[in-house]
mmCIF file of C-alpha atoms in Angstrom:
data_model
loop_
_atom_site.group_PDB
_atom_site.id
_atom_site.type_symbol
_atom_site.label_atom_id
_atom_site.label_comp_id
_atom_site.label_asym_id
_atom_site.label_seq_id
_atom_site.Cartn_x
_atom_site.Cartn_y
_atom_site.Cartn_z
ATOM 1 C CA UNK H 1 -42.923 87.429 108.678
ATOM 2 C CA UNK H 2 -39.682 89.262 109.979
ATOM 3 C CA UNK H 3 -36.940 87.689 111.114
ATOM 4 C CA UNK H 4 -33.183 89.153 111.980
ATOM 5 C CA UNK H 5 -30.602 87.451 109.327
ATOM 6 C CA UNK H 6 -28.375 87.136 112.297
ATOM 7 C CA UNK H 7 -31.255 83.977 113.693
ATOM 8 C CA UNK H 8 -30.541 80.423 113.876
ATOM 9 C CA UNK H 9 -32.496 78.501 111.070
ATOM 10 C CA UNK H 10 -33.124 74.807 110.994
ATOM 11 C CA UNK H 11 -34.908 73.954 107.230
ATOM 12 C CA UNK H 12 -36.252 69.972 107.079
ATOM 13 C CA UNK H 13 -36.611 68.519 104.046
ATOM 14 C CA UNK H 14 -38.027 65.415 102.412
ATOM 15 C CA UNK H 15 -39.619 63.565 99.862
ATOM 16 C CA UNK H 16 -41.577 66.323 98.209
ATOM 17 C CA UNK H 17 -38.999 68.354 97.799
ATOM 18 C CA UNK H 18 -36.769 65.505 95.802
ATOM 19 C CA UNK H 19 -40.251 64.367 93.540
ATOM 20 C CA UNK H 20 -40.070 67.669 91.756
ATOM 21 C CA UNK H 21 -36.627 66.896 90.484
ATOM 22 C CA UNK H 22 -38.647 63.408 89.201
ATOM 23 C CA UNK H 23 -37.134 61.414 92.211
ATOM 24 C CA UNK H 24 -40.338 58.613 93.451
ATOM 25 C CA UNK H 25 -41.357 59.530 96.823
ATOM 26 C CA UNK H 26 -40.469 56.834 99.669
ATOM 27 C CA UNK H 27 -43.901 55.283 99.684
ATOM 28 C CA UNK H 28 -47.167 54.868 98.393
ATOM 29 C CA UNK H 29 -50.730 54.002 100.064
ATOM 30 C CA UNK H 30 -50.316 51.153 99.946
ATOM 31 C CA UNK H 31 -46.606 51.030 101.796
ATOM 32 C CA UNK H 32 -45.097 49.710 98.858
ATOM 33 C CA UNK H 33 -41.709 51.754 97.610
ATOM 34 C CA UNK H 34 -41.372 51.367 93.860
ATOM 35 C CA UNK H 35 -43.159 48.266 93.976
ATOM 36 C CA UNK H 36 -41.294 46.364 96.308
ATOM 37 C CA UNK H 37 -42.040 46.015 100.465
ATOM 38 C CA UNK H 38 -40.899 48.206 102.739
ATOM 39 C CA UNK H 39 -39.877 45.330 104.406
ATOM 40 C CA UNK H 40 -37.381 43.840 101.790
ATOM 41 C CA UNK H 41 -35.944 47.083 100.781
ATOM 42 C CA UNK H 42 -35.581 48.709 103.757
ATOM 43 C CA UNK H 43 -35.083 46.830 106.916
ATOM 44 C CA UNK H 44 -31.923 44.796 108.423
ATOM 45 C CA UNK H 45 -33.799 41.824 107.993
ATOM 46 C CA UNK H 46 -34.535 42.391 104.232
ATOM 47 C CA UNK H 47 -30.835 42.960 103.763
ATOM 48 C CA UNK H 48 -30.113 39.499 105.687
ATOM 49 C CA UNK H 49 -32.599 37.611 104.240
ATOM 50 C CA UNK H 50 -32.170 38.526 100.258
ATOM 51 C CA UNK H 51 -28.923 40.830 99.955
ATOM 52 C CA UNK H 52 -29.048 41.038 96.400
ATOM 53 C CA UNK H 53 -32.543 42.540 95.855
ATOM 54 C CA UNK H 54 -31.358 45.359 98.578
ATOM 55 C CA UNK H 55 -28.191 45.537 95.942
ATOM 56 C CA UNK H 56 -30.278 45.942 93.150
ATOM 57 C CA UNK H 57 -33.419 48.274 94.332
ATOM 58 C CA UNK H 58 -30.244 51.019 95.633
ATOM 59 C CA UNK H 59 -28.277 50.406 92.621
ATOM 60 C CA UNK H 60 -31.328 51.558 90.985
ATOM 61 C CA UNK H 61 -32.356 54.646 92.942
ATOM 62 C CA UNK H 62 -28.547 55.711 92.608
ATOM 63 C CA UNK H 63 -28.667 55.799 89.042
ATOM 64 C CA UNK H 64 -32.333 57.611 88.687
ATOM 65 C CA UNK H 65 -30.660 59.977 91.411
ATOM 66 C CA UNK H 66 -27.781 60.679 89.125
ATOM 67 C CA UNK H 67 -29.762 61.413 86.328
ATOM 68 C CA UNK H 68 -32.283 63.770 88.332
ATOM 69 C CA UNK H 69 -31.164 67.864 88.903
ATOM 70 C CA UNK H 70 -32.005 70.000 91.694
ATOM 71 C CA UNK H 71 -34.791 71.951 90.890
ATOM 72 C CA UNK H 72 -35.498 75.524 91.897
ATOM 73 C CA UNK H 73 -36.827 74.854 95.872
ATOM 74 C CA UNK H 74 -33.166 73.222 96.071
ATOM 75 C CA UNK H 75 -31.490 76.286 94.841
ATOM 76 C CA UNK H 76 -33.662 78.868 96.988
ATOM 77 C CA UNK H 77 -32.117 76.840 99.784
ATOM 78 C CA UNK H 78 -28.604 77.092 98.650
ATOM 79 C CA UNK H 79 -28.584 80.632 98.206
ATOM 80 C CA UNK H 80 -30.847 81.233 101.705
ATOM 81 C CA UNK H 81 -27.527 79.392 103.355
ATOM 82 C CA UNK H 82 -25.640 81.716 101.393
ATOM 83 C CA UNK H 83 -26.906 85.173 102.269
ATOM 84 C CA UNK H 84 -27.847 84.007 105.980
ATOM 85 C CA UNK H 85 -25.854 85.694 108.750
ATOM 86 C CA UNK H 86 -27.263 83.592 111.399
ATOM 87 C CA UNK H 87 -26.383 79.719 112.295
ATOM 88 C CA UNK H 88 -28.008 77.885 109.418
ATOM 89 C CA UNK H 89 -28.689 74.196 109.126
ATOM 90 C CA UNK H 90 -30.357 71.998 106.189
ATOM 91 C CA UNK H 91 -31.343 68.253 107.610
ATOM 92 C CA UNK H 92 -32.976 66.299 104.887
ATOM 93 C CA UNK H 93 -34.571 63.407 104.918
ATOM 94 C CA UNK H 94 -33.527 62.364 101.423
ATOM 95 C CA UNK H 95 -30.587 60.046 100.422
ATOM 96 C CA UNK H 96 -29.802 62.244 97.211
ATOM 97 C CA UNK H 97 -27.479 64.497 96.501
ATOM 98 C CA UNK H 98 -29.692 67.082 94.743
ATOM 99 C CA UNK H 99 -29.348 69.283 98.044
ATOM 100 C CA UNK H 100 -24.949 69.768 97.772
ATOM 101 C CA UNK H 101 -25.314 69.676 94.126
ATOM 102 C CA UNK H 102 -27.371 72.842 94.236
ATOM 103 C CA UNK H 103 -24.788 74.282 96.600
ATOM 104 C CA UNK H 104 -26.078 73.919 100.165
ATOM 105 C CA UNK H 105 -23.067 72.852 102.486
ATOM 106 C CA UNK H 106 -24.060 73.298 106.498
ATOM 107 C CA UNK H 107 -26.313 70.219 106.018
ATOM 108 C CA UNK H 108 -27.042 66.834 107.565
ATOM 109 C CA UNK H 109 -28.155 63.547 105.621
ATOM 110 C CA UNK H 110 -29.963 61.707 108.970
ATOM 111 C CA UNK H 111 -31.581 58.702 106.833
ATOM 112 C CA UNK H 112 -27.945 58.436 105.394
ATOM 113 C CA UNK H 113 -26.681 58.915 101.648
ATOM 114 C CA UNK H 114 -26.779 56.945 98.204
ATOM 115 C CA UNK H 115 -23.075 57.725 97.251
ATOM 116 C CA UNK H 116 -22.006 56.636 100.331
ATOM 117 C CA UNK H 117 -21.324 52.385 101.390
ATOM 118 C CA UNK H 118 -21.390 51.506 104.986
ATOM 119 C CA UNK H 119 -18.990 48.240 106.208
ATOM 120 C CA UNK H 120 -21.237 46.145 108.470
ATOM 121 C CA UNK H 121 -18.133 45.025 109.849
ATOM 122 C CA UNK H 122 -16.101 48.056 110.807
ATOM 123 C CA UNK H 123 -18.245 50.380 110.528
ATOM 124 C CA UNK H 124 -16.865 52.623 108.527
ATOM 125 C CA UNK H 125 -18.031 55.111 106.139
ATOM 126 C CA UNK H 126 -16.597 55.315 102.333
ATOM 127 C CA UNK H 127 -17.635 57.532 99.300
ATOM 128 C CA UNK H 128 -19.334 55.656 96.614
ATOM 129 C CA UNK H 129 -20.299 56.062 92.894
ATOM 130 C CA UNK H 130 -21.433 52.863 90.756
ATOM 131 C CA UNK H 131 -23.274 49.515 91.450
ATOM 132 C CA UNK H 132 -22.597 48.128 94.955
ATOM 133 C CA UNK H 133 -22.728 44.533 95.658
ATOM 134 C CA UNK H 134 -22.026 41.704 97.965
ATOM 135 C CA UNK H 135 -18.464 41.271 96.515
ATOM 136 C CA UNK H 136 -17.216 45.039 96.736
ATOM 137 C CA UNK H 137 -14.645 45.536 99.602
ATOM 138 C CA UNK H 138 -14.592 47.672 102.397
ATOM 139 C CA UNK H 139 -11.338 50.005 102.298
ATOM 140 C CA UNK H 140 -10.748 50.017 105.501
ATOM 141 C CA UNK H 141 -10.963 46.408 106.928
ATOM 142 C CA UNK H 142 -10.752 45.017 103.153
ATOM 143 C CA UNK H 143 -13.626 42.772 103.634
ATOM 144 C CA UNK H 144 -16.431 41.993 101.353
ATOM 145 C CA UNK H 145 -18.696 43.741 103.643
ATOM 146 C CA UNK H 146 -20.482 46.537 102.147
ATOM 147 C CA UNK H 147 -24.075 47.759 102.011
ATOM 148 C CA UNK H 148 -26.153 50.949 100.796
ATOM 149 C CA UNK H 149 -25.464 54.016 103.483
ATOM 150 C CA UNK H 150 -28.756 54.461 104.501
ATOM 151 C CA UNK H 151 -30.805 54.160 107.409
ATOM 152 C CA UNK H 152 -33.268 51.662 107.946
ATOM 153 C CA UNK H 153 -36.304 50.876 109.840
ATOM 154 C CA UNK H 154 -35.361 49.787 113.149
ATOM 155 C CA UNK H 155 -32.123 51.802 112.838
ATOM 156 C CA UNK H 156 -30.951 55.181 114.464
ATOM 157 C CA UNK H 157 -31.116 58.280 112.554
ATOM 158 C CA UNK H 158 -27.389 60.055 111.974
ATOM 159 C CA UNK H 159 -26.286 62.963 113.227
ATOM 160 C CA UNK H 160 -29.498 63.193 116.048
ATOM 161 C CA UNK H 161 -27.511 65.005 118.955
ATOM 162 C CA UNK H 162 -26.344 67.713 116.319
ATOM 163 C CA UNK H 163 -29.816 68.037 115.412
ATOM 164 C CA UNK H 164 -31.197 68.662 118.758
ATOM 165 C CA UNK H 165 -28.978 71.388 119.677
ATOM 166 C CA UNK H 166 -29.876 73.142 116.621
ATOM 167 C CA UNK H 167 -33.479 72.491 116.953
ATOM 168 C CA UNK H 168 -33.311 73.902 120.634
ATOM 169 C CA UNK H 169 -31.687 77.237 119.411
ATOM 170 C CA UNK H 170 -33.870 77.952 116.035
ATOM 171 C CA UNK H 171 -35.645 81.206 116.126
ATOM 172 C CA UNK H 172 -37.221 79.335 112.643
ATOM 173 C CA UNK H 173 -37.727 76.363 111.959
ATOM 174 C CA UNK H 174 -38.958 74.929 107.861
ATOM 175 C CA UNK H 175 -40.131 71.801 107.275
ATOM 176 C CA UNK H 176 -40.678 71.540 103.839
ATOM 177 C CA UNK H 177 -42.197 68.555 101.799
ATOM 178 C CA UNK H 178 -42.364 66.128 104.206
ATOM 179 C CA UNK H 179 -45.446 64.752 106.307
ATOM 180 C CA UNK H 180 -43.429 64.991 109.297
ATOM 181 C CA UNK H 181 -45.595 62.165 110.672
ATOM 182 C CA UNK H 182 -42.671 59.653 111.300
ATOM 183 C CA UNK H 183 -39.997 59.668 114.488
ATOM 184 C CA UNK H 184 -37.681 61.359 115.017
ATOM 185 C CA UNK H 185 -38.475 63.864 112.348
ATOM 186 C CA UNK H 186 -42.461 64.111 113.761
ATOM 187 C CA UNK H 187 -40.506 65.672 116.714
ATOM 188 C CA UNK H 188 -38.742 68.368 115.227
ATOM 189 C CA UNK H 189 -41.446 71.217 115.403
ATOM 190 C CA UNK H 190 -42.382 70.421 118.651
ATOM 191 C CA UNK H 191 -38.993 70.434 120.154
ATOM 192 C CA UNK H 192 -37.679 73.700 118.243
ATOM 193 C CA UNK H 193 -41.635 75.358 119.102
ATOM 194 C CA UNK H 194 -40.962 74.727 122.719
ATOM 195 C CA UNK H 195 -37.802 76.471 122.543
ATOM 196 C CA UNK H 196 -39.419 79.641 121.192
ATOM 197 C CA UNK H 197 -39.221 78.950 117.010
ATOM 198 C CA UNK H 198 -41.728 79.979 114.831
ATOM 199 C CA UNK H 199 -42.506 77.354 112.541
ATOM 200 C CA UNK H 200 -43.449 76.842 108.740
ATOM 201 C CA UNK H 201 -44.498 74.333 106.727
ATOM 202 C CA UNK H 202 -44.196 74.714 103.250
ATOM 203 C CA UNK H 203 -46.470 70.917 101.525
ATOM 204 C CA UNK H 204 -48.583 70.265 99.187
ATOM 205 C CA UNK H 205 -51.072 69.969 101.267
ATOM 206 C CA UNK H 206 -51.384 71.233 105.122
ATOM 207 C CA UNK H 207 -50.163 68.219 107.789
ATOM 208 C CA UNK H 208 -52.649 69.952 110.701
ATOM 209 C CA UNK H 209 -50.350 70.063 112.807
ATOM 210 C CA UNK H 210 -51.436 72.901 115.244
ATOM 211 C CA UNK H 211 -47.418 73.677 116.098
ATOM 212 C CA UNK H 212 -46.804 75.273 112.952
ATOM 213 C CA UNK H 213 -47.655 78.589 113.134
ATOM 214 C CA UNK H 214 -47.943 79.095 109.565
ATOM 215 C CA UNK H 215 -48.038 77.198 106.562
ATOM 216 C CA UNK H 216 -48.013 77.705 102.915
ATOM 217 C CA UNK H 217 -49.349 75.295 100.414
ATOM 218 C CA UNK H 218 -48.425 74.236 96.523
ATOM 219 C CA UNK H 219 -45.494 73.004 94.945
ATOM 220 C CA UNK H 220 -41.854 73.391 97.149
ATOM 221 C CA UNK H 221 -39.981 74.868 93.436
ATOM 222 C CA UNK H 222 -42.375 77.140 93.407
ATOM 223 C CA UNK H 223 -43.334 78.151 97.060
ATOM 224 C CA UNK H 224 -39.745 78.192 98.427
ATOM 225 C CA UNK H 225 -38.197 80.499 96.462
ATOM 226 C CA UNK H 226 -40.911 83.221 97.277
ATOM 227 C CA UNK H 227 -40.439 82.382 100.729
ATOM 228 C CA UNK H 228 -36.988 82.864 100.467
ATOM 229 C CA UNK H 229 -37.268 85.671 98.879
ATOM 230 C CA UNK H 230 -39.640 87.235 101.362
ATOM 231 C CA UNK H 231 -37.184 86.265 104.336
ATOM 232 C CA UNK H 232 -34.409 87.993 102.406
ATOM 233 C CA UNK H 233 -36.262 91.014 101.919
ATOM 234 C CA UNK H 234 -35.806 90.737 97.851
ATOM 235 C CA UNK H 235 -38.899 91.043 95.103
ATOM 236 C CA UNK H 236 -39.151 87.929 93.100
#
């Protein structure tokens, strides 16, 4: 595939992408995360009804996300950003910061971040590092009204109108490690496909979904860096 460094790329990510840096993947088959329901972990109401389980199961994925390093799909991406003429954008799905760690910087976190608190009250946004927990104080209202930064079932994805533009003026779009089976995301190929994008899916295993126009299959550290090469024009 050929395409002009001076194109607009959009690259999704998600879960795969993160498990090869030893990160759990959102879900299993049997819509449990980690063990716990999707339910109480990751809806309003779980939050309302038992606060300090919510506290705890983020707590948790902050610290295994702190230990974890970006592994070598998340650097191909970084440096693709890097030597890319064109409008370039990275959405993820994932709440880690693997991603900026490895260097990417034009990139959007739409299911929110794990070093970041939201205030339920102000709504404000506020770096965070450490535990979080029902008695940690919002710095700008200075109430006791924090909770993890990420977006929950029943909630609107970030950043959505930012995406859309981009999506409509992609000459590429990458979607890699991620089902893409779930709203908005499910959406993204079709909308940047009917704006003239060729897509790519780079999974462990092919989705089916007859919008991509190509897709390569095995592990993201070790498919996306070929494919990055091969869009740079470079032998790996």
């Amino acid at each position: 595939m050929k395409i002009d460094t001076s194109s607009p790329i959009v690259v999704l990510t998600g879960a795969g992408i993160s498990a090869e840096s030893g990160l759990a993947t959102f879900r299993d088959q049997g819509g449990l995360w980690e063990g716990h329901s999707i339910e109480d972990v990751a809806t309003p109401e779980g939050f309302h009804r038992n606060p300090d389980l919510v506290y705890d199961f983020y707590n948790m994925r902050r610290r295994e996300a702190a230990k974890a390093s970006p592994n070598a799909a998340h650097n191909a991406l970084a440096a693709l950003e890097n030597a890319w003429d064109g409008d370039f954008l990275l959405i993820t799905q994932n709440v880690d910061d693997l991603h900026e760690r490895a260097g990417s910087k034009r990139m959007l976190h739409m299911h929110g971040r794990l070093d970041s608190a939201l205030c339920y009250e102000c709504g404000s946004h506020q770096h965070w590092e450490g535990d979080l927990d029902r008695d940690c104080f919002c710095s700008s209202c200075s109430r006791p009204s924090l909770r993890p930064d990420i977006v929950w079932f029943g909630e609107m994805p970030y950043d959505m109108d930012a995406i859309e533009v981009a999506l409509e003026n992609a000459a590429l779009f990458v979607a890699i490690g991620t089902s893409g089976t779930v709203y908005p995301a499910a959406g993204f190929v079709a909308a940047a496909t009917s704006a003239g994008a060729h897509a790519v899916e780079i999974n462990l295993a092919a989705t089916g979904n007859s919008l991509f126009g190509e897709c390569r299959v095995g592990s993201a550290a070790t498919v996306v860096p070929d494919f990055v090469a091969g869009l740079l024009g470079r032998k790996t």
